[in-house]
Coordinates of C-alpha atoms in Angstrom, one line a residue:
Chain A
M1330 CA 15.2 10.9 -10.4
L1331 CA 12.7 12.5 -12.4
I1332 CA 11.0 11.3 -15.5
Q1333 CA 9.1 13.4 -17.9
E1334 CA 5.8 11.7 -19.3
G1335 CA 4.3 12.4 -22.7
S1336 CA 1.4 14.1 -20.9
G1337 CA 3.7 16.7 -19.3
A1338 CA 3.5 15.2 -15.9
T1339 CA 6.7 14.7 -14.0
V1340 CA 7.3 11.3 -12.2
G1341 CA 9.7 10.9 -9.4
E1342 CA 11.6 7.5 -9.1
A1343 CA 12.9 6.3 -5.9
R1344 CA 14.6 3.1 -5.2
L1345 CA 15.0 0.9 -2.2
R1346 CA 15.8 -2.6 -1.3
V1347 CA 13.3 -4.7 0.7
R1348 CA 14.7 -5.1 4.4
Y1349 CA 14.4 -8.3 6.3
A1350 CA 12.5 -6.4 9.0
E1351 CA 9.9 -5.5 6.5
T1352 CA 9.0 -9.2 5.8
D1353 CA 6.3 -11.1 7.8
K1354 CA 5.7 -14.7 8.5
M1355 CA 3.9 -15.0 5.2
G1356 CA 7.2 -14.5 3.7
V1357 CA 6.3 -11.2 1.9
V1358 CA 6.4 -7.6 2.8
Y1359 CA 4.0 -6.8 5.5
N1360 CA 1.3 -4.2 4.0
S1361 CA 2.0 -1.2 6.4
N1362 CA 5.4 -0.9 4.9
Y1363 CA 3.9 0.2 1.7
L1364 CA 2.9 3.3 3.4
I1365 CA 6.4 4.0 4.5
W1366 CA 7.6 3.5 0.9
F1367 CA 5.0 6.0 -0.4
E1368 CA 6.4 8.4 2.0
I1369 CA 9.9 7.7 0.5
G1370 CA 8.3 8.2 -3.0
R1371 CA 6.8 11.7 -2.2
V1372 CA 9.9 12.9 -0.2
E1373 CA 12.2 11.9 -3.2
L1374 CA 9.8 13.6 -5.6
M1375 CA 9.8 16.8 -3.7
R1376 CA 13.7 16.7 -3.3
D1377 CA 14.0 16.3 -7.0
L1378 CA 11.6 19.2 -7.5
G1379 CA 13.8 21.4 -5.5
H1380 CA 12.5 21.3 -2.0
A1381 CA 13.2 18.4 0.4
Y1382 CA 10.5 17.7 2.9
R1383 CA 12.9 18.7 5.4
E1384 CA 12.9 22.2 4.1
V1385 CA 9.1 22.2 3.9
E1386 CA 9.1 21.6 7.7
E1387 CA 11.8 24.1 8.3
D1388 CA 9.6 26.6 6.5
G1389 CA 6.9 25.9 9.2
Y1390 CA 4.7 23.6 7.1
L1391 CA 3.4 20.3 7.8
F1392 CA 1.7 17.9 5.3
P1393 CA -0.2 15.6 7.8
V1394 CA -2.0 12.5 5.9
A1395 CA -5.7 12.9 5.5
E1396 CA -6.3 9.7 3.6
V1397 CA -4.1 7.0 2.1
T1398 CA -5.1 3.9 0.1
C1399 CA -3.1 1.0 -1.1
R1400 CA -3.9 -1.8 -3.5
C1401 CA -1.8 -4.8 -3.5
K1402 CA -1.4 -6.6 -6.8
D1403 CA 1.7 -8.8 -6.1
S1404 CA 4.1 -9.4 -3.2
A1405 CA 7.4 -7.9 -2.8
V1406 CA 9.8 -10.4 -1.1
Y1407 CA 13.0 -10.0 0.7
D1408 CA 16.1 -8.4 -1.0
D1409 CA 13.8 -7.4 -4.0
E1410 CA 15.0 -4.0 -5.6
I1411 CA 11.9 -1.7 -5.6
L1412 CA 11.0 1.2 -7.6
I1413 CA 8.6 3.8 -6.5
H1414 CA 7.0 5.9 -9.1
T1415 CA 5.2 9.1 -7.6
R1416 CA 3.1 11.7 -9.2
I1417 CA 1.3 14.8 -7.9
T1418 CA -2.2 13.9 -8.8
R1419 CA -4.2 16.8 -7.3
L1420 CA -2.8 20.2 -6.0
R1421 CA -4.3 23.1 -4.1
R1422 CA -2.6 25.6 -1.8
S1423 CA -4.2 23.8 1.0
L1424 CA -4.0 20.1 -0.1
I1425 CA -1.7 17.8 -2.0
Q1426 CA -2.4 14.4 -3.3
F1427 CA 0.1 12.0 -4.6
G1428 CA -0.3 8.8 -6.6
Y1429 CA 2.1 5.8 -6.2
E1430 CA 3.2 2.8 -8.2
I1431 CA 5.5 0.2 -6.7
F1432 CA 7.4 -2.0 -9.1
R1433 CA 9.9 -4.8 -8.7
D1434 CA 13.0 -3.6 -10.5
S1435 CA 14.1 -6.9 -11.9
D1436 CA 10.9 -7.8 -14.0
R1437 CA 9.3 -4.3 -13.9
K1438 CA 6.2 -6.2 -12.2
L1439 CA 3.7 -3.7 -10.7
L1440 CA 3.3 -4.8 -7.1
A1441 CA 1.1 -2.1 -5.6
T1442 CA -0.6 1.3 -6.3
G1443 CA -1.7 3.9 -3.9
M1444 CA -2.7 7.4 -3.2
S1445 CA -2.1 9.7 -0.3
T1446 CA -3.9 13.0 0.3
H1447 CA -2.3 15.5 2.7
F1448 CA -3.4 18.8 4.2
V1449 CA -1.2 21.7 4.3
T1450 CA -1.0 23.1 7.8
G1451 CA 1.3 25.0 10.1
R1452 CA 3.2 23.6 13.2
D1453 CA 0.0 24.4 15.0
R1454 CA -1.9 22.0 12.9
Q1455 CA -4.0 24.9 11.5
K1456 CA -4.7 24.9 7.7
R1457 CA -2.3 27.0 5.7
Q1458 CA -1.7 28.0 2.3
L1459 CA 1.3 27.0 0.3
T1460 CA 3.5 29.9 -1.1
D1461 CA 4.5 30.1 -4.7
K1462 CA 8.0 28.8 -3.7
Y1463 CA 6.1 25.4 -3.4
M1464 CA 3.3 26.0 -5.8
V1465 CA 5.2 26.8 -8.9
P1466 CA 7.3 23.7 -9.0
F1467 CA 4.6 21.3 -7.8
E1468 CA 2.2 22.7 -10.5
R1469 CA 4.8 22.2 -13.1
A1470 CA 5.0 18.6 -11.9
V1471 CA 1.3 18.1 -12.2
G1472 CA 1.6 19.1 -15.9
K1473 CA -0.9 21.8 -15.6
V1474 CA 1.4 24.9 -16.3
A1475 CA -0.7 27.8 -17.6
G1476 CA 0.5 28.9 -20.9
P1477 CA -0.1 28.7 -24.7
P1478 CA -1.9 25.5 -26.0
Q1479 CA 0.5 22.6 -26.3
Chain B
M272 CA 1.5 -4.8 37.6
L273 CA 4.1 -4.8 40.3
I274 CA 5.7 -7.8 41.7
Q275 CA 7.8 -7.6 45.0
E276 CA 10.7 -9.9 45.1
G277 CA 12.2 -11.3 48.3
S278 CA 15.3 -9.2 47.7
G279 CA 13.2 -6.1 48.2
A280 CA 13.3 -5.1 44.5
T281 CA 10.2 -4.3 42.6
V282 CA 9.5 -5.9 39.3
G283 CA 7.2 -4.5 36.8
E284 CA 5.1 -7.0 34.7
A285 CA 3.8 -5.9 31.4
R286 CA 1.8 -8.1 28.8
L287 CA 1.4 -7.9 25.2
R288 CA 0.4 -10.1 22.2
V289 CA 2.8 -10.7 19.3
R290 CA 1.6 -8.8 16.2
Y291 CA 1.8 -10.2 12.7
A292 CA 3.8 -7.1 11.7
E293 CA 6.5 -8.2 14.3
T294 CA 7.3 -11.4 12.7
D295 CA 9.6 -11.8 9.8
K296 CA 10.1 -14.5 7.0
M297 CA 12.0 -16.6 9.4
G298 CA 8.5 -17.0 11.0
V299 CA 9.7 -15.5 14.3
V300 CA 9.6 -12.2 15.9
Y301 CA 12.2 -9.8 14.4
N302 CA 14.9 -8.9 16.9
S303 CA 14.5 -5.0 16.8
N304 CA 11.0 -5.5 18.1
Y305 CA 12.5 -6.6 21.4
L306 CA 13.8 -3.1 21.9
I307 CA 10.2 -1.8 21.5
W308 CA 9.1 -4.3 24.1
F309 CA 11.8 -3.3 26.5
E310 CA 10.3 0.3 26.2
I311 CA 6.9 -1.0 27.0
G312 CA 8.4 -2.7 30.0
R313 CA 10.2 0.3 31.5
V314 CA 7.1 2.6 30.5
E315 CA 4.7 0.4 32.5
L316 CA 7.0 0.0 35.3
M317 CA 7.4 3.7 35.8
R318 CA 3.5 4.1 35.5
D319 CA 3.0 1.5 38.2
L320 CA 5.6 3.3 40.4
G321 CA 3.4 6.4 40.1
H322 CA 4.9 8.5 37.2
A323 CA 4.0 7.5 33.6
Y324 CA 6.8 8.3 31.1
R325 CA 4.4 10.8 29.6
E326 CA 4.6 12.7 32.9
V327 CA 8.5 12.5 32.8
E328 CA 8.5 14.3 29.5
E329 CA 5.8 16.8 30.7
D330 CA 8.2 17.7 33.5
G331 CA 10.9 18.5 31.0
Y332 CA 13.0 15.4 31.1
L333 CA 14.1 13.0 28.3
F334 CA 15.5 9.6 29.0
P335 CA 17.5 9.0 25.7
V336 CA 18.9 5.4 25.4
A337 CA 22.8 5.5 25.9
E338 CA 23.2 1.7 25.4
V339 CA 20.9 -1.4 24.8
T340 CA 21.7 -5.0 24.9
C341 CA 19.5 -8.0 24.0
R342 CA 20.3 -11.7 24.3
C343 CA 17.8 -14.0 22.4
K344 CA 17.4 -17.3 24.0
D345 CA 14.3 -18.7 22.2
S346 CA 11.9 -17.2 19.5
A347 CA 8.5 -15.6 20.2
V348 CA 6.1 -16.4 17.4
Y349 CA 2.9 -14.8 16.0
D350 CA 0.1 -14.5 18.5
D351 CA 2.1 -15.5 21.6
E352 CA 1.3 -13.8 24.7
I353 CA 4.4 -12.1 26.1
L354 CA 5.2 -11.1 29.6
I355 CA 8.0 -8.4 30.1
H356 CA 9.5 -8.3 33.5
T357 CA 11.4 -4.9 34.2
R358 CA 13.7 -3.9 37.1
I359 CA 15.6 -0.8 37.7
T360 CA 19.1 -2.3 38.0
R361 CA 21.1 1.0 38.4
L362 CA 20.1 4.4 39.5
R363 CA 21.8 7.9 39.8
R364 CA 20.2 11.2 39.4
S365 CA 21.7 11.5 35.9
L366 CA 21.4 7.9 34.7
I367 CA 18.7 5.0 34.8
Q368 CA 19.5 1.4 33.9
F369 CA 16.7 -1.2 33.5
G370 CA 16.9 -4.9 33.1
Y371 CA 14.5 -6.9 31.2
E372 CA 13.2 -10.5 31.0
I373 CA 10.8 -11.5 28.1
F374 CA 8.6 -14.7 28.8
R375 CA 6.1 -16.4 26.7
D376 CA 3.2 -16.6 29.1
S377 CA 1.8 -20.1 28.1
D378 CA 4.9 -22.1 29.2
R379 CA 6.8 -19.3 31.0
K380 CA 9.7 -19.9 28.7
L381 CA 12.3 -17.2 28.9
L382 CA 12.7 -15.9 25.4
A383 CA 15.2 -12.9 25.9
T384 CA 16.9 -10.8 28.5
G385 CA 18.1 -7.3 28.0
M386 CA 19.3 -4.1 29.5
S387 CA 19.1 -0.5 28.6
T388 CA 20.9 2.5 30.1
H389 CA 19.4 5.9 29.9
F390 CA 20.8 9.4 30.4
V391 CA 18.6 11.9 32.3
T392 CA 18.6 15.2 30.2
G393 CA 16.4 18.1 29.7
R394 CA 14.5 19.0 26.5
D395 CA 17.7 20.5 25.3
R396 CA 19.5 17.3 25.6
Q397 CA 21.8 18.7 28.2
K398 CA 22.3 16.4 31.4
R399 CA 19.9 17.1 34.2
Q400 CA 19.3 15.7 37.7
L401 CA 16.3 13.8 38.6
T402 CA 14.4 15.4 41.5
D403 CA 13.1 13.5 44.6
K404 CA 9.6 13.2 42.9
Y405 CA 11.2 10.4 40.8
M406 CA 14.3 9.4 42.9
V407 CA 12.2 8.3 45.8
P408 CA 9.8 6.0 44.1
F409 CA 12.6 4.6 41.8
E410 CA 15.1 4.0 44.7
R411 CA 12.5 2.1 46.5
A412 CA 12.0 0.0 43.4
V413 CA 15.7 -0.9 43.4
G414 CA 15.3 -2.0 46.9
K415 CA 18.1 0.1 48.2
V416 CA 16.2 2.5 50.4
A417 CA 18.5 4.2 52.9
G418 CA 17.1 3.6 56.5
P419 CA 17.1 1.5 59.5
P420 CA 17.6 -2.2 59.0
Q421 CA 14.6 -4.0 57.7
Chain C
M1262 CA 31.0 -0.9 -1.2
L1263 CA 34.1 -2.6 0.3
I1264 CA 36.8 -0.6 2.1
Q1265 CA 40.3 -2.5 2.8
E1266 CA 41.8 -1.4 6.1
G1267 CA 45.4 -1.2 6.7
S1268 CA 44.9 -4.1 9.2
G1269 CA 43.8 -6.3 6.3
A1270 CA 40.2 -6.3 7.5
T1271 CA 37.6 -5.6 5.0
V1272 CA 34.8 -3.0 5.9
G1273 CA 31.6 -3.1 4.2
E1274 CA 29.9 0.5 3.6
A1275 CA 26.2 0.7 3.3
R1276 CA 24.3 3.9 2.8
L1277 CA 20.7 4.9 3.7
R1278 CA 18.6 7.9 4.2
V1279 CA 16.5 8.4 7.5
R1280 CA 12.8 7.7 7.1
Y1281 CA 10.1 9.9 8.7
A1282 CA 8.7 6.7 10.0
E1283 CA 12.0 5.9 11.8
T1284 CA 11.9 9.2 13.9
D1285 CA 10.0 9.4 17.1
K1286 CA 8.3 12.4 19.2
M1287 CA 11.8 13.3 20.6
G1288 CA 12.6 14.3 17.0
V1289 CA 15.4 11.7 16.6
V1290 CA 15.6 8.1 15.3
Y1291 CA 14.1 5.7 17.6
N1292 CA 16.6 3.3 18.9
S1293 CA 15.2 0.1 17.7
N1294 CA 15.8 1.2 14.1
Y1295 CA 19.5 1.0 14.6
L1296 CA 19.1 -2.9 14.7
I1297 CA 17.5 -2.8 11.4
W1298 CA 20.3 -0.6 10.1
F1299 CA 22.8 -3.1 11.6
E1300 CA 20.9 -5.8 9.5
I1301 CA 21.4 -3.7 6.3
G1302 CA 25.1 -3.3 7.1
R1303 CA 25.6 -7.0 7.4
V1304 CA 23.6 -7.9 4.5
E1305 CA 25.4 -5.4 2.2
L1306 CA 28.8 -6.6 3.6
M1307 CA 27.8 -10.3 2.7
R1308 CA 26.6 -9.2 -0.7
D1309 CA 29.8 -7.4 -1.5
L1310 CA 31.8 -10.5 -0.3
G1311 CA 30.0 -12.5 -2.9
H1312 CA 27.0 -14.0 -1.1
A1313 CA 23.8 -12.1 -0.5
Y1314 CA 22.0 -13.2 2.6
R1315 CA 19.2 -14.3 0.3
E1316 CA 21.5 -16.7 -1.1
V1317 CA 22.4 -17.9 2.5
E1318 CA 18.9 -18.8 3.2
E1319 CA 18.5 -20.3 -0.3
D1320 CA 21.4 -22.6 0.8
G1321 CA 19.4 -23.8 3.8
Y1322 CA 21.0 -21.5 6.5
L1323 CA 19.7 -19.2 8.9
F1324 CA 21.6 -16.7 11.0
P1325 CA 19.5 -16.1 13.9
V1326 CA 20.5 -13.3 16.3
A1327 CA 22.0 -14.6 19.7
E1328 CA 22.8 -11.1 21.0
V1329 CA 22.8 -7.6 19.9
T1330 CA 24.2 -4.4 21.5
C1331 CA 23.8 -0.8 20.6
R1332 CA 25.6 2.2 22.1
C1333 CA 24.1 5.6 21.0
K1334 CA 26.6 8.2 20.9
D1335 CA 24.6 11.0 19.1
S1336 CA 21.3 11.3 17.4
A1337 CA 20.4 10.7 13.7
V1338 CA 17.6 12.9 12.6
Y1339 CA 15.1 13.0 9.7
D1340 CA 16.5 13.0 6.3
D1341 CA 20.2 12.4 7.5
E1342 CA 22.3 10.4 5.1
I1343 CA 23.8 7.6 7.1
L1344 CA 26.7 5.4 6.5
I1345 CA 26.9 1.9 8.0
H1346 CA 30.3 0.5 8.4
T1347 CA 30.3 -3.5 9.1
R1348 CA 33.2 -5.7 9.9
I1349 CA 33.2 -9.5 10.7
T1350 CA 34.7 -9.3 14.2
R1351 CA 34.6 -13.1 15.1
L1352 CA 34.0 -16.2 12.8
R1353 CA 33.5 -19.8 13.5
R1354 CA 31.7 -22.4 11.3
S1355 CA 28.8 -22.2 14.0
L1356 CA 28.9 -18.5 14.7
I1357 CA 29.4 -15.1 13.2
Q1358 CA 29.9 -11.7 14.9
F1359 CA 29.5 -8.5 13.3
G1360 CA 30.7 -5.0 14.5
Y1361 CA 29.0 -1.8 13.4
E1362 CA 29.8 1.9 13.1
I1363 CA 27.0 4.3 12.1
F1364 CA 28.0 7.7 10.8
R1365 CA 26.2 10.7 9.6
D1366 CA 27.6 11.3 6.1
S1367 CA 27.6 15.1 6.0
D1368 CA 30.0 15.5 9.0
R1369 CA 31.2 12.0 9.4
K1370 CA 30.1 12.0 13.1
L1371 CA 29.8 8.7 14.7
L1372 CA 26.3 8.3 16.0
A1373 CA 26.4 4.7 17.2
T1374 CA 28.3 1.6 17.4
G1375 CA 27.1 -1.9 17.9
M1376 CA 27.7 -5.7 17.7
S1377 CA 25.6 -8.7 16.8
T1378 CA 26.3 -12.3 17.3
H1379 CA 24.6 -14.9 15.2
F1380 CA 24.3 -18.7 15.3
V1381 CA 24.6 -20.6 12.2
T1382 CA 21.6 -23.0 12.0
G1383 CA 19.5 -24.9 9.3
R1384 CA 16.0 -24.3 8.6
D1385 CA 15.0 -26.7 11.4
R1386 CA 16.8 -24.1 13.8
Q1387 CA 19.4 -26.8 14.6
K1388 CA 23.1 -25.9 14.7
R1389 CA 24.9 -26.2 11.5
Q1390 CA 28.4 -25.7 10.1
L1391 CA 29.2 -23.1 7.4
T1392 CA 30.9 -24.7 4.4
D1393 CA 33.9 -23.2 2.8
K1394 CA 31.7 -21.4 0.2
Y1395 CA 31.1 -19.0 3.0
M1396 CA 33.9 -19.5 5.3
V1397 CA 36.7 -18.6 2.7
P1398 CA 35.3 -15.1 1.8
F1399 CA 34.2 -14.4 5.3
E1400 CA 37.7 -15.3 6.8
R1401 CA 39.3 -13.3 4.2
A1402 CA 37.3 -10.2 5.4
V1403 CA 38.2 -10.8 9.0
G1404 CA 41.7 -10.5 7.8
K1405 CA 43.0 -13.5 9.4
V1406 CA 43.7 -15.7 6.3
A1407 CA 46.2 -18.6 7.2
G1408 CA 49.2 -18.4 5.0
P1409 CA 52.8 -17.0 4.6
P1410 CA 53.7 -13.9 6.5
Q1411 CA 52.5 -10.8 4.7
Chain D
M1106 CA -14.7 -8.0 23.3
L1107 CA -17.7 -8.2 21.2
I1108 CA -20.5 -5.5 20.9
Q1109 CA -23.8 -6.3 19.5
E1110 CA -25.3 -3.5 17.5
G1111 CA -29.0 -2.9 17.1
S1112 CA -28.5 -3.6 13.5
G1113 CA -27.5 -7.2 14.3
A1114 CA -23.9 -6.7 13.4
T1115 CA -21.3 -7.6 15.7
V1116 CA -18.4 -5.3 16.5
G1117 CA -15.1 -6.3 18.0
E1118 CA -13.4 -4.0 20.4
A1119 CA -9.6 -4.3 20.8
R1120 CA -7.6 -2.1 23.1
L1121 CA -4.0 -0.9 22.8
R1122 CA -1.7 1.9 24.2
V1123 CA 0.4 4.0 21.8
R1124 CA 4.0 3.0 22.0
Y1125 CA 6.9 5.5 21.7
A1126 CA 8.2 3.9 18.7
E1127 CA 4.7 4.4 16.9
T1128 CA 5.2 8.2 17.2
D1129 CA 7.2 10.4 14.7
K1130 CA 8.9 13.9 14.8
M1131 CA 5.6 15.6 14.2
G1132 CA 4.8 14.3 17.7
V1133 CA 1.9 12.1 16.6
V1134 CA 1.4 8.4 15.6
Y1135 CA 2.9 7.7 12.1
N1136 CA 0.3 6.8 9.6
S1137 CA 1.5 3.5 8.7
N1138 CA 0.9 2.2 12.3
Y1139 CA -2.8 2.6 11.7
L1140 CA -2.6 -0.5 9.3
I1141 CA -0.8 -2.5 12.1
W1142 CA -3.7 -1.5 14.5
F1143 CA -6.3 -2.6 11.9
E1144 CA -4.7 -5.9 11.8
I1145 CA -5.0 -6.1 15.6
G1146 CA -8.7 -5.2 15.3
R1147 CA -9.6 -7.9 12.7
V1148 CA -7.5 -10.5 14.7
E1149 CA -9.2 -9.8 18.0
L1150 CA -12.5 -9.9 16.2
M1151 CA -11.8 -13.2 14.7
R1152 CA -10.6 -14.6 18.1
D1153 CA -13.8 -13.4 19.8
L1154 CA -15.8 -15.0 16.9
G1155 CA -14.1 -18.2 17.9
H1156 CA -11.2 -18.6 15.4
A1157 CA -7.9 -16.8 16.0
Y1158 CA -6.1 -15.9 13.0
R1159 CA -3.4 -18.3 14.1
E1160 CA -5.9 -20.9 13.7
V1161 CA -6.9 -19.7 10.1
E1162 CA -3.3 -20.2 9.2
E1163 CA -2.9 -23.6 10.8
D1164 CA -5.9 -24.7 8.6
G1165 CA -3.9 -23.6 5.5
Y1166 CA -5.5 -20.4 4.7
L1167 CA -3.9 -17.0 4.3
F1168 CA -5.9 -13.8 4.0
P1169 CA -3.5 -11.5 2.1
V1170 CA -4.4 -7.8 1.8
A1171 CA -5.8 -6.8 -1.5
E1172 CA -6.7 -3.2 -0.5
V1173 CA -6.5 -1.0 2.6
T1174 CA -7.7 2.6 3.1
C1175 CA -7.2 4.8 6.0
R1176 CA -8.9 8.2 6.8
C1177 CA -7.0 10.1 9.4
K1178 CA -9.5 12.5 11.3
D1179 CA -7.4 13.5 14.3
S1180 CA -4.1 12.4 15.9
A1181 CA -3.3 9.9 18.3
V1182 CA -0.5 10.7 20.5
Y1183 CA 2.1 9.0 22.8
D1184 CA 0.5 6.9 25.6
D1185 CA -3.1 7.3 24.4
E1186 CA -5.2 4.4 25.2
I1187 CA -6.9 3.5 21.8
L1188 CA -9.9 1.5 21.0
I1189 CA -10.2 -0.3 17.7
H1190 CA -13.8 -1.2 16.6
T1191 CA -13.9 -3.7 13.7
R1192 CA -16.8 -4.9 11.7
I1193 CA -17.0 -7.6 8.9
T1194 CA -18.4 -5.4 6.1
R1195 CA -18.5 -7.8 3.2
L1196 CA -18.2 -11.5 3.1
R1197 CA -17.9 -14.1 0.4
R1198 CA -16.2 -17.4 0.6
S1199 CA -13.2 -16.1 -1.4
L1200 CA -13.1 -12.5 0.1
I1201 CA -13.5 -10.7 3.5
Q1202 CA -13.8 -7.1 4.0
F1203 CA -13.4 -5.4 7.4
G1204 CA -14.2 -1.9 8.5
Y1205 CA -12.5 -0.1 11.2
E1206 CA -12.9 2.8 13.6
I1207 CA -10.1 3.9 15.9
F1208 CA -11.1 5.9 19.0
R1209 CA -9.0 7.6 21.8
D1210 CA -10.4 6.0 24.9
S1211 CA -10.3 9.1 27.2
D1212 CA -12.7 11.2 25.2
R1213 CA -14.1 8.7 22.7
K1214 CA -12.8 11.0 19.8
L1215 CA -12.8 9.2 16.4
L1216 CA -9.3 9.4 15.2
A1217 CA -9.4 7.3 12.1
T1218 CA -11.6 5.1 10.0
G1219 CA -10.6 2.4 7.5
M1220 CA -11.3 -0.6 5.4
S1221 CA -9.3 -3.6 4.4
T1222 CA -10.1 -6.3 1.7
H1223 CA -8.6 -9.6 1.9
F1224 CA -8.4 -12.5 -0.5
V1225 CA -8.9 -16.0 0.8
T1226 CA -6.0 -18.2 -0.5
G1227 CA -4.1 -21.3 0.4
R1228 CA -0.4 -21.4 1.4
D1229 CA 0.2 -21.5 -2.3
R1230 CA -1.3 -18.1 -2.7
Q1231 CA -4.0 -19.6 -5.0
K1232 CA -7.7 -18.7 -4.4
R1233 CA -9.5 -20.9 -1.9
Q1234 CA -13.0 -21.1 -0.5
L1235 CA -13.6 -20.6 3.1
T1236 CA -15.5 -23.5 4.7
D1237 CA -18.6 -23.4 6.9
K1238 CA -16.3 -23.6 10.0
Y1239 CA -15.5 -19.9 9.3
M1240 CA -18.4 -18.7 7.1
V1241 CA -21.0 -19.4 9.7
P1242 CA -19.6 -17.3 12.6
F1243 CA -18.3 -14.6 10.1
E1244 CA -21.9 -14.4 8.4
R1245 CA -23.6 -14.1 11.9
A1246 CA -21.2 -11.2 12.7
V1247 CA -22.1 -9.3 9.4
G1248 CA -25.6 -9.6 10.7
K1249 CA -27.1 -11.3 7.8
V1250 CA -28.2 -14.5 9.4
A1251 CA -31.1 -16.1 7.4
G1252 CA -34.1 -16.8 9.7
P1253 CA -37.3 -15.3 10.8
P1254 CA -37.8 -11.6 10.6
Q1255 CA -36.3 -9.9 13.8

């Protein structure tokens, strides 16, 4: 699902339910799972923007992770319904950065925020440039569409 | 490490320590991790028999799982040192079956037993026959080497 | 979602999408993830029968896995939409067994089948008996309700 | 294993082998696994400093993650032997920060670096102060031991 912000940016909203396997003996979601949820967030954003990540790979691209950061503010627990809000926060033909917010749906509590930066490469892992097929919808989502003053 | 049993069979012994990420909110190891430990068991057995699974794949084979079973007898907990005993329990050129026992090292308590059956295929996922390079050491491990009475 | 079979049994249908993290270098879903999907299947069946597993634990019960089996028939790949069909296949006050079928949604291809058997215990991991609160809806789902001929 | 640096800091070295389950369809280790490896790094450092994390929890402490960052420089692949170097990079009675370097053992290539910051809490998730039992060995590892010039 896409949400249009007043700023012109597009936010993708993905939804999931915490799995038992994602909890740890502290009784909360183990931190590495947030990175998997970030992936769900960016994949669903891309799908809603018209190009599933499956298609990105079919077109010969890979988006390997260069850097990822997660700040944990509160804990998700088993069976929580989770919302992942994802934005494209930086975009070049050779690099994409996503920002994430993870909420518990029931009380809209912010549980974690994060960021991931991805290189754009070919299957040979060499740098490659994104074509307009991807740049145009991605740029529109950043909210930086060239045009008359808004 | 290889252990020779009186029966003539060879048992591979692998060792690992329970990770925090492998526990769940019940305070014990989540069941799907046993299947990952089984993989460690068979991979280390193959390595000790002379052919790491990495080499199997380099030779163009895959051993996809056809069936896997796990019986949980007791729980592994965080930080336990675990021993995995792996045997080749059935062997054809087109199929390998492994048997597993998972022990806690400190008290040698049996925590789980299991079995996995694997097809032998090529990278195209079509059935393929194992050559003697693999059959000879694997058969020796089963303890069913053809030959004069021993 | 619940599906009523002609036999009188109730089938729970859960749905998920394959995560990148669930794939392995063979390009398909790594086998241990099927056990996590089985958990999703039984949890959603229980929720649809009126009692989320979260509630089961709040009532002081645990359903630790005694045995789990998975037969892999075909491979799930990245981004596939997956359906999990779950049935209660055996029920006693001290034991529950679930049966699973995993389908790819797009072509309804059966990818895997499985079974898991769970003990009913208290938080102290000692055997405990399920009360009617759970037995009545669970028995109804098995399709073996005592009563006049139907 | 502990390594003493010229600076006076102590580096913990942990070792592991890449599991098949940790790879993804890109053929390399999926990024969230680095966070699990970071955990192994800090746990083994603490053990080598005299206090396993299991003991930390038995003493009523938890070290929940406040923030974690990972920079990926190169890819780990299946079956690689991995070294994790862990340092305590910041220490207060209420907060511990660890720094990580992940190397491939065969060619000592740096694959990733990272950092995690942890709150010190009690089981009730309320802030708590580390006692000298932990502060003394941890401070020594930071390389900031009070004393005569060295």
